[in-house]
Amino acid sequence: MLQWNLREDVALHGPGAEASMNPDSERGDDDPERELGQFIPLHYHGQMLASPARMLGFRDAIAHAVPAGGVVLELGAGTGVLSFFAAQRASRVYAVERLADNAAAARALLARNGVADRVTVIHADARDYLPPTRVDVVICELLHACLLREQQAAVIADFKTRYLERFGPPLPLFVPEAIFLAVQPLEQQFNFYGFEAPVPLFVDRTSPPLPGNEVRELAPPQLYAHFEYAEPYPMRFAWSGSFTATEDGELTALRFITKNILTVVLEEQRTADWVMSELVMPVPAPVALRAGQVVTVSFDYEAGASIPDLSRSIVVTAGA
Ligand SMILES: C[S@@+](CC[C@H](N)C(=O)[O-])C[C@H]1O[C@@H](n2cnc3c(N)ncnc32)[C@H](O)[C@@H]1O
């Protein structure tokens, strides 16, 4: 079954959807950054708290990444749940949240969960805030499929510059530590109870598709970007690549896969990961393919851009 994630569903409502729901009016209505979908009101956090892949991945990663007695900074704390995980090991956690209602909720929830003595919630913009001391670990979950919508890449890049200016190297460990982005051509059906609607879908592939939303993979996925947050990284993903169809079919969509490497657990020779719900984007026009035929795919978007921005940039061209 398709998993409709409300946080992602908000993204489908287009630019400004969150702004109209945003109770925090400290920035003016004309502030373009309110249009970017980065601030997430409390009523969307239940879905995040209930996502096993996200929660278990972060809990595992934080338990391994945070040193006993260490100092942690969380950028974008929401309900404070990741700071709560961090407080199981850290002596001090600074948790920054931009929405006043969320910050107040986080304070109350962290007290309710017995860690108020170790977690300080700061109502501030992560782009303005620096902790009073060096920190061992920075946790930042401002993530959306493909690094769209939310401002993970910009917020961490900005933090690194200001942190190095204030404290000098080394940088703290980042959770997540790295990201892999991949794309795959699909024959995706977009029929919803008799209604044909090729719209962006967020799909949890661990569940079977709904009748009418069957899918066939027309070629293996290809990586289009991967980087570590501690290193310099791109803010724009302009990619062009060729796929050779493995079977006959009609290319109707591209599947975008976002795998977050939350931390590397060296002692166990593994990583703690979070593979997000996949973003399935309809292509501008279906392309019929024969097995062995080459198809070229290109797209171009900025980190933090909107889903329509990605959609507008997609070009698919079948070869001979
Ligand atoms: C995806 S949620 C994650 C919340 C929490 N860390 C969790 O994992 O459940 C991101 C949170 O960051 C907040 N946020 C987004 N941009 C921010 C910024 N620039 N400064 C501070 N908070 C921000 C949002 O309002 C939201 O509560």
XYZ file of N, CA, C and O and ligand atoms in Angstrom, residues 7 38-41 45 48-49 54-55 58 74-82 96-99 102 124-127 141-143 150-151 155, ligand 1:
167
model
N 3.661 14.781 6.384
C 4.702 15.795 6.243
C 5.039 15.981 4.774
O 5.258 17.071 4.298
N 9.991 24.905 5.134
C 10.973 24.377 6.083
C 10.467 24.293 7.508
O 10.961 23.482 8.276
N 9.502 25.110 7.882
C 9.036 25.081 9.270
C 7.827 24.159 9.355
O 6.903 24.268 8.555
N 7.844 23.266 10.343
C 6.826 22.204 10.355
C 6.034 22.270 11.660
O 6.561 21.955 12.731
N 4.770 22.701 11.577
C 3.953 22.840 12.787
C 3.778 21.508 13.523
O 3.890 20.435 12.936
N 4.072 16.481 13.437
C 5.171 15.736 14.050
C 4.770 14.329 14.483
O 5.630 13.466 14.623
N 5.965 11.875 12.041
C 7.418 11.663 12.129
C 7.746 10.772 13.319
O 8.585 9.880 13.232
N 7.057 11.017 14.445
C 7.314 10.214 15.648
C 6.900 8.760 15.432
O 7.442 7.858 16.073
N 12.564 5.983 10.415
C 13.211 7.232 10.829
C 13.647 7.158 12.295
O 14.797 7.424 12.645
N 12.707 6.759 13.149
C 12.969 6.803 14.601
C 14.031 5.790 15.014
O 14.948 6.123 15.773
N 17.533 6.862 13.665
C 18.154 7.946 14.438
C 18.517 7.482 15.854
O 19.573 7.850 16.377
N 21.305 20.192 18.489
C 20.320 19.751 17.495
C 19.741 20.963 16.776
O 19.230 21.896 17.411
N 19.807 20.938 15.458
C 19.269 22.024 14.632
C 17.915 21.581 14.097
O 17.829 20.610 13.340
N 16.852 22.248 14.520
C 15.500 21.878 14.081
C 14.940 20.784 14.972
O 14.741 19.645 14.553
N 14.660 21.138 16.234
C 14.389 20.114 17.251
C 12.974 19.567 17.213
O 12.723 18.473 17.724
N 12.013 20.308 16.660
C 10.626 19.820 16.631
C 10.140 19.497 18.030
O 10.178 20.346 18.931
N 9.682 18.263 18.240
C 9.194 17.854 19.572
C 10.332 17.602 20.552
O 10.088 17.369 21.734
N 11.567 17.542 20.051
C 12.714 17.287 20.928
C 13.115 15.834 21.004
O 14.015 15.461 21.767
N 12.492 14.977 20.187
C 12.725 13.533 20.343
C 14.189 13.154 20.105
O 14.732 12.307 20.827
N 14.847 13.772 19.123
C 16.238 13.376 18.854
C 17.159 13.897 19.959
O 18.165 13.252 20.301
N 17.655 23.594 19.071
C 17.200 24.854 18.475
C 15.976 24.597 17.609
O 15.995 23.710 16.754
N 14.933 25.385 17.822
C 13.704 25.223 17.023
C 13.151 26.596 16.676
O 13.031 27.462 17.539
N 12.793 26.791 15.420
C 12.369 28.092 14.916
C 10.920 28.440 15.282
O 10.587 29.609 15.456
N 10.032 27.446 15.358
C 8.627 27.754 15.649
C 8.407 27.807 17.155
O 8.739 26.851 17.877
N 6.440 24.889 18.676
C 7.242 23.659 18.753
C 8.247 23.738 19.903
O 8.450 22.764 20.624
N 14.941 29.749 18.287
C 15.769 30.586 17.418
C 15.818 29.956 16.039
O 15.412 28.800 15.846
N 16.321 30.723 15.111
C 16.574 30.191 13.780
C 17.949 29.531 13.794
O 18.927 30.154 14.222
N 18.007 28.304 13.316
C 19.288 27.567 13.307
C 20.348 28.326 12.518
O 21.541 28.141 12.754
N 19.916 29.180 11.593
C 20.889 29.917 10.770
C 21.508 31.089 11.518
O 22.462 31.694 11.039
N 17.909 17.109 11.375
C 16.946 16.390 10.522
C 16.015 17.423 9.903
O 14.900 17.623 10.361
N 16.540 18.127 8.895
C 15.724 19.044 8.087
C 15.667 18.413 6.707
O 16.032 19.018 5.701
N 15.250 17.164 6.691
C 15.392 16.347 5.483
C 14.065 16.152 4.767
O 13.036 15.924 5.400
N 12.984 21.176 2.414
C 13.598 21.601 3.672
C 15.039 22.048 3.409
O 15.575 21.830 2.327
N 15.651 22.648 4.415
C 16.888 23.405 4.174
C 18.120 22.750 4.801
O 19.051 23.438 5.234
N 21.356 24.934 5.790
C 21.527 25.171 7.231
C 22.863 24.598 7.706
O 23.604 25.248 8.462
C 11.717 17.496 10.034
S 11.401 18.245 11.536
C 12.360 17.245 12.622
C 12.012 17.494 14.047
C 12.801 16.624 15.039
N 14.213 16.866 14.925
C 12.521 15.171 14.790
O 13.401 14.496 14.275
O 11.420 14.721 15.073
C 12.339 19.723 11.384
C 12.066 20.745 12.478
O 12.993 21.818 12.297
C 12.326 23.062 12.401
N 13.117 24.001 11.583
C 13.161 24.074 10.244
N 14.024 25.007 9.839
C 14.545 25.535 10.964
C 15.499 26.556 11.214
N 16.072 27.234 10.217
N 15.812 26.841 12.490
C 15.236 26.169 13.514
N 14.306 25.215 13.339
C 13.970 24.896 12.082
C 10.936 22.778 11.894
O 9.993 23.723 12.370
C 10.703 21.373 12.452
O 10.176 21.410 13.740
